[in-house]
Amino acid sequence: MDVTLQDITEDNFEDVMDMELPDHQRDLLASNAYSIAQSRFYPDYIPRAIYSDGAPAGFLLYARDAEGVAGDYAIYRFMVDHARQGQGIGRRAMALVLSELRARPDMRRVTICYHPHNARAKQFYAGFGFVETGIDERGEMVAELPGRPAA
């Protein structure tokens, strides 16, 4: 299986906006349409389509200089379309985005948030080295992946 990350373009944005999560996951994440709209108004938001074997399979959105801190990156959205879940696409896509972020010379850390009772998310992100740091003001668990120390 070949998994790649691609920019959101006129050719693929409708495919990405039409992706859905299973019913039990829908309340855990903002819609892809909302996330794509955010990226058009916030220049530090980077949307990426996840492709598997040449077909759209998921979506992610990350931000550089998260919370106004240079070198901090935050993954705000990460999803695999319900029809493609359970195939290892998410694991490969997360490895790709983390590789992309680690290649940035300013990367100091990456954060991600999830529902504190979502044991699958905790296990998934911990497998990449994310360490929980506490609950944020919205009641979400924050997990951090350290990068390079600040210069």
PDB file of C-alpha atoms in Angstrom:
ATOM      1  CA  MET A   1       0.000   0.000   0.000  1.00  0.00           C
ATOM      2  CA  ASP A   2       1.370   3.378  -1.046  1.00  0.00           C
ATOM      3  CA  VAL A   3       0.282   6.248   1.246  1.00  0.00           C
ATOM      4  CA  THR A   4       1.091   9.850   0.337  1.00  0.00           C
ATOM      5  CA  LEU A   5       0.175  13.338   1.497  1.00  0.00           C
ATOM      6  CA  GLN A   6      -1.002  15.801  -1.123  1.00  0.00           C
ATOM      7  CA  ASP A   7      -2.040  19.427  -1.146  1.00  0.00           C
ATOM      8  CA  ILE A   8      -5.734  20.256  -1.254  1.00  0.00           C
ATOM      9  CA  THR A   9      -6.512  21.469  -4.769  1.00  0.00           C
ATOM     10  CA  GLU A  10      -9.473  22.256  -6.953  1.00  0.00           C
ATOM     11  CA  ASP A  11      -9.234  18.677  -8.223  1.00  0.00           C
ATOM     12  CA  ASN A  12      -9.505  16.923  -4.854  1.00  0.00           C
ATOM     13  CA  PHE A  13     -11.210  19.236  -2.363  1.00  0.00           C
ATOM     14  CA  GLU A  14     -14.697  17.844  -2.977  1.00  0.00           C
ATOM     15  CA  ASP A  15     -13.474  14.274  -2.430  1.00  0.00           C
ATOM     16  CA  VAL A  16     -11.914  15.365   0.860  1.00  0.00           C
ATOM     17  CA  MET A  17     -14.997  17.321   1.951  1.00  0.00           C
ATOM     18  CA  ASP A  18     -17.221  14.292   1.264  1.00  0.00           C
ATOM     19  CA  MET A  19     -15.244  11.975   3.564  1.00  0.00           C
ATOM     20  CA  GLU A  20     -17.001  10.836   6.702  1.00  0.00           C
ATOM     21  CA  LEU A  21     -16.247   9.242  10.020  1.00  0.00           C
ATOM     22  CA  PRO A  22     -18.268   6.380  11.500  1.00  0.00           C
ATOM     23  CA  ASP A  23     -21.228   7.529  13.613  1.00  0.00           C
ATOM     24  CA  HIS A  24     -19.413   6.871  16.905  1.00  0.00           C
ATOM     25  CA  GLN A  25     -16.512   9.164  15.853  1.00  0.00           C
ATOM     26  CA  ARG A  26     -18.412  12.097  14.292  1.00  0.00           C
ATOM     27  CA  ASP A  27     -18.549  14.196  17.454  1.00  0.00           C
ATOM     28  CA  LEU A  28     -14.793  13.867  17.999  1.00  0.00           C
ATOM     29  CA  LEU A  29     -13.614  16.012  15.080  1.00  0.00           C
ATOM     30  CA  ALA A  30     -14.616  19.114  13.123  1.00  0.00           C
ATOM     31  CA  SER A  31     -15.645  18.489   9.530  1.00  0.00           C
ATOM     32  CA  ASN A  32     -13.121  18.507   6.717  1.00  0.00           C
ATOM     33  CA  ALA A  33     -15.094  21.309   5.032  1.00  0.00           C
ATOM     34  CA  TYR A  34     -14.725  23.482   8.144  1.00  0.00           C
ATOM     35  CA  SER A  35     -11.023  22.663   8.362  1.00  0.00           C
ATOM     36  CA  ILE A  36     -10.404  23.520   4.698  1.00  0.00           C
ATOM     37  CA  ALA A  37     -12.238  26.829   5.192  1.00  0.00           C
ATOM     38  CA  GLN A  38     -10.053  27.596   8.234  1.00  0.00           C
ATOM     39  CA  SER A  39      -6.928  27.013   6.163  1.00  0.00           C
ATOM     40  CA  ARG A  40      -8.029  29.655   3.686  1.00  0.00           C
ATOM     41  CA  PHE A  41      -8.274  32.295   6.421  1.00  0.00           C
ATOM     42  CA  TYR A  42      -5.351  31.282   8.648  1.00  0.00           C
ATOM     43  CA  PRO A  43      -2.153  31.266   6.582  1.00  0.00           C
ATOM     44  CA  ASP A  44      -0.292  29.061   9.081  1.00  0.00           C
ATOM     45  CA  TYR A  45      -2.852  26.238   8.704  1.00  0.00           C
ATOM     46  CA  ILE A  46      -1.688  23.554   6.270  1.00  0.00           C
ATOM     47  CA  PRO A  47      -4.339  21.126   4.978  1.00  0.00           C
ATOM     48  CA  ARG A  48      -3.229  17.831   3.449  1.00  0.00           C
ATOM     49  CA  ALA A  49      -5.149  15.076   1.719  1.00  0.00           C
ATOM     50  CA  ILE A  50      -4.163  11.532   2.612  1.00  0.00           C
ATOM     51  CA  TYR A  51      -4.024   9.249  -0.424  1.00  0.00           C
ATOM     52  CA  SER A  52      -3.732   5.480  -0.474  1.00  0.00           C
ATOM     53  CA  ASP A  53      -2.783   3.778  -3.729  1.00  0.00           C
ATOM     54  CA  GLY A  54      -3.656   6.959  -5.629  1.00  0.00           C
ATOM     55  CA  ALA A  55      -7.141   7.431  -4.144  1.00  0.00           C
ATOM     56  CA  PRO A  56      -8.241   9.964  -1.483  1.00  0.00           C
ATOM     57  CA  ALA A  57      -8.449   8.206   1.867  1.00  0.00           C
ATOM     58  CA  GLY A  58      -8.216  10.832   4.616  1.00  0.00           C
ATOM     59  CA  PHE A  59      -7.414  14.357   5.691  1.00  0.00           C
ATOM     60  CA  LEU A  60      -5.205  16.201   8.114  1.00  0.00           C
ATOM     61  CA  LEU A  61      -4.666  19.816   9.096  1.00  0.00           C
ATOM     62  CA  TYR A  62      -1.660  21.118  10.938  1.00  0.00           C
ATOM     63  CA  ALA A  63      -0.493  24.572  11.918  1.00  0.00           C
ATOM     64  CA  ARG A  64       2.966  26.047  12.065  1.00  0.00           C
ATOM     65  CA  ASP A  65       3.827  28.533  14.792  1.00  0.00           C
ATOM     66  CA  ALA A  66       0.941  27.135  16.850  1.00  0.00           C
ATOM     67  CA  GLU A  67      -0.392  29.518  19.473  1.00  0.00           C
ATOM     68  CA  GLY A  68       1.986  32.119  18.030  1.00  0.00           C
ATOM     69  CA  VAL A  69       5.102  30.224  19.133  1.00  0.00           C
ATOM     70  CA  ALA A  70       7.750  29.850  16.437  1.00  0.00           C
ATOM     71  CA  GLY A  71       8.778  26.242  15.921  1.00  0.00           C
ATOM     72  CA  ASP A  72       5.665  24.810  17.546  1.00  0.00           C
ATOM     73  CA  TYR A  73       3.408  22.746  15.292  1.00  0.00           C
ATOM     74  CA  ALA A  74      -0.044  21.441  16.113  1.00  0.00           C
ATOM     75  CA  ILE A  75      -1.978  18.735  14.335  1.00  0.00           C
ATOM     76  CA  TYR A  76      -5.542  19.997  14.562  1.00  0.00           C
ATOM     77  CA  ARG A  77      -7.331  17.421  12.422  1.00  0.00           C
ATOM     78  CA  PHE A  78      -6.465  13.870  11.493  1.00  0.00           C
ATOM     79  CA  MET A  79      -8.948  11.454   9.988  1.00  0.00           C
ATOM     80  CA  VAL A  80      -9.253   8.458   7.708  1.00  0.00           C
ATOM     81  CA  ASP A  81     -12.509   8.028   5.786  1.00  0.00           C
ATOM     82  CA  HIS A  82     -14.775   5.449   7.441  1.00  0.00           C
ATOM     83  CA  ALA A  83     -14.594   3.111   4.419  1.00  0.00           C
ATOM     84  CA  ARG A  84     -10.774   3.062   4.615  1.00  0.00           C
ATOM     85  CA  GLN A  85     -10.265   2.674   8.371  1.00  0.00           C
ATOM     86  CA  GLY A  86      -8.497  -0.389   9.739  1.00  0.00           C
ATOM     87  CA  GLN A  87      -6.110  -0.718   6.785  1.00  0.00           C
ATOM     88  CA  GLY A  88      -3.024   0.944   8.305  1.00  0.00           C
ATOM     89  CA  ILE A  89      -3.512   4.149   6.313  1.00  0.00           C
ATOM     90  CA  GLY A  90      -3.677   6.341   9.417  1.00  0.00           C
ATOM     91  CA  ARG A  91      -0.454   4.935  10.858  1.00  0.00           C
ATOM     92  CA  ARG A  92       1.413   5.496   7.598  1.00  0.00           C
ATOM     93  CA  ALA A  93      -0.057   8.988   7.155  1.00  0.00           C
ATOM     94  CA  MET A  94       0.935  10.000  10.701  1.00  0.00           C
ATOM     95  CA  ALA A  95       4.485   8.787  10.068  1.00  0.00           C
ATOM     96  CA  LEU A  96       4.560  10.879   6.875  1.00  0.00           C
ATOM     97  CA  VAL A  97       3.300  14.077   8.467  1.00  0.00           C
ATOM     98  CA  LEU A  98       5.695  13.713  11.389  1.00  0.00           C
ATOM     99  CA  SER A  99       8.550  13.179   8.946  1.00  0.00           C
ATOM    100  CA  GLU A 100       7.432  16.296   7.065  1.00  0.00           C
ATOM    101  CA  LEU A 101       7.387  18.315  10.285  1.00  0.00           C
ATOM    102  CA  ARG A 102      10.708  16.962  11.550  1.00  0.00           C
ATOM    103  CA  ALA A 103      12.313  18.040   8.265  1.00  0.00           C
ATOM    104  CA  ARG A 104      11.472  21.665   9.050  1.00  0.00           C
ATOM    105  CA  PRO A 105      14.572  23.288  10.549  1.00  0.00           C
ATOM    106  CA  ASP A 106      12.554  25.311  13.092  1.00  0.00           C
ATOM    107  CA  MET A 107      10.524  22.396  14.506  1.00  0.00           C
ATOM    108  CA  ARG A 108      10.733  22.358  18.300  1.00  0.00           C
ATOM    109  CA  ARG A 109       7.629  20.326  19.141  1.00  0.00           C
ATOM    110  CA  VAL A 110       4.355  18.976  17.825  1.00  0.00           C
ATOM    111  CA  THR A 111       1.144  18.873  19.828  1.00  0.00           C
ATOM    112  CA  ILE A 112      -2.121  17.081  19.250  1.00  0.00           C
ATOM    113  CA  CYS A 113      -5.378  17.056  21.216  1.00  0.00           C
ATOM    114  CA  TYR A 114      -8.005  14.364  21.673  1.00  0.00           C
ATOM    115  CA  HIS A 115     -10.871  13.442  23.966  1.00  0.00           C
ATOM    116  CA  PRO A 116      -9.360  12.351  27.304  1.00  0.00           C
ATOM    117  CA  HIS A 117     -11.391   9.113  27.344  1.00  0.00           C
ATOM    118  CA  ASN A 118     -10.374   8.110  23.811  1.00  0.00           C
ATOM    119  CA  ALA A 119      -8.085   5.196  24.675  1.00  0.00           C
ATOM    120  CA  ARG A 120      -7.501   4.322  21.004  1.00  0.00           C
ATOM    121  CA  ALA A 121      -6.232   7.842  20.245  1.00  0.00           C
ATOM    122  CA  LYS A 122      -3.995   7.795  23.324  1.00  0.00           C
ATOM    123  CA  GLN A 123      -2.478   4.465  22.288  1.00  0.00           C
ATOM    124  CA  PHE A 124      -2.140   5.493  18.635  1.00  0.00           C
ATOM    125  CA  TYR A 125      -0.334   8.777  19.360  1.00  0.00           C
ATOM    126  CA  ALA A 126       1.788   7.281  22.154  1.00  0.00           C
ATOM    127  CA  GLY A 127       3.073   4.806  19.581  1.00  0.00           C
ATOM    128  CA  PHE A 128       4.654   7.781  17.787  1.00  0.00           C
ATOM    129  CA  GLY A 129       6.205   9.165  20.987  1.00  0.00           C
ATOM    130  CA  PHE A 130       3.514  11.657  22.006  1.00  0.00           C
ATOM    131  CA  VAL A 131       3.370  12.204  25.770  1.00  0.00           C
ATOM    132  CA  GLU A 132       0.270  13.531  27.484  1.00  0.00           C
ATOM    133  CA  THR A 133       0.830  16.903  29.142  1.00  0.00           C
ATOM    134  CA  GLY A 134      -2.622  17.665  30.569  1.00  0.00           C
ATOM    135  CA  ILE A 135      -6.139  18.839  29.826  1.00  0.00           C
ATOM    136  CA  ASP A 136      -6.617  22.118  27.932  1.00  0.00           C
ATOM    137  CA  GLU A 137      -9.286  24.791  28.467  1.00  0.00           C
ATOM    138  CA  ARG A 138     -11.668  22.952  26.099  1.00  0.00           C
ATOM    139  CA  GLY A 139     -11.416  19.748  28.128  1.00  0.00           C
ATOM    140  CA  GLU A 140      -9.237  17.943  25.575  1.00  0.00           C
ATOM    141  CA  MET A 141      -6.113  15.962  26.379  1.00  0.00           C
ATOM    142  CA  VAL A 142      -2.954  17.584  25.017  1.00  0.00           C
ATOM    143  CA  ALA A 143      -0.106  15.338  23.969  1.00  0.00           C
ATOM    144  CA  GLU A 144       3.317  16.580  22.897  1.00  0.00           C
ATOM    145  CA  LEU A 145       6.071  15.192  20.737  1.00  0.00           C
ATOM    146  CA  PRO A 146       9.350  16.960  21.491  1.00  0.00           C
ATOM    147  CA  GLY A 147      11.559  17.968  18.591  1.00  0.00           C
ATOM    148  CA  ARG A 148      14.783  19.926  18.675  1.00  0.00           C
ATOM    149  CA  PRO A 149      15.548  22.296  21.537  1.00  0.00           C
ATOM    150  CA  ALA A 150      15.191  26.004  20.819  1.00  0.00           C
ATOM    151  CA  ALA A 151      18.368  27.598  19.516  1.00  0.00           C
TER     152      ALA A 151
END
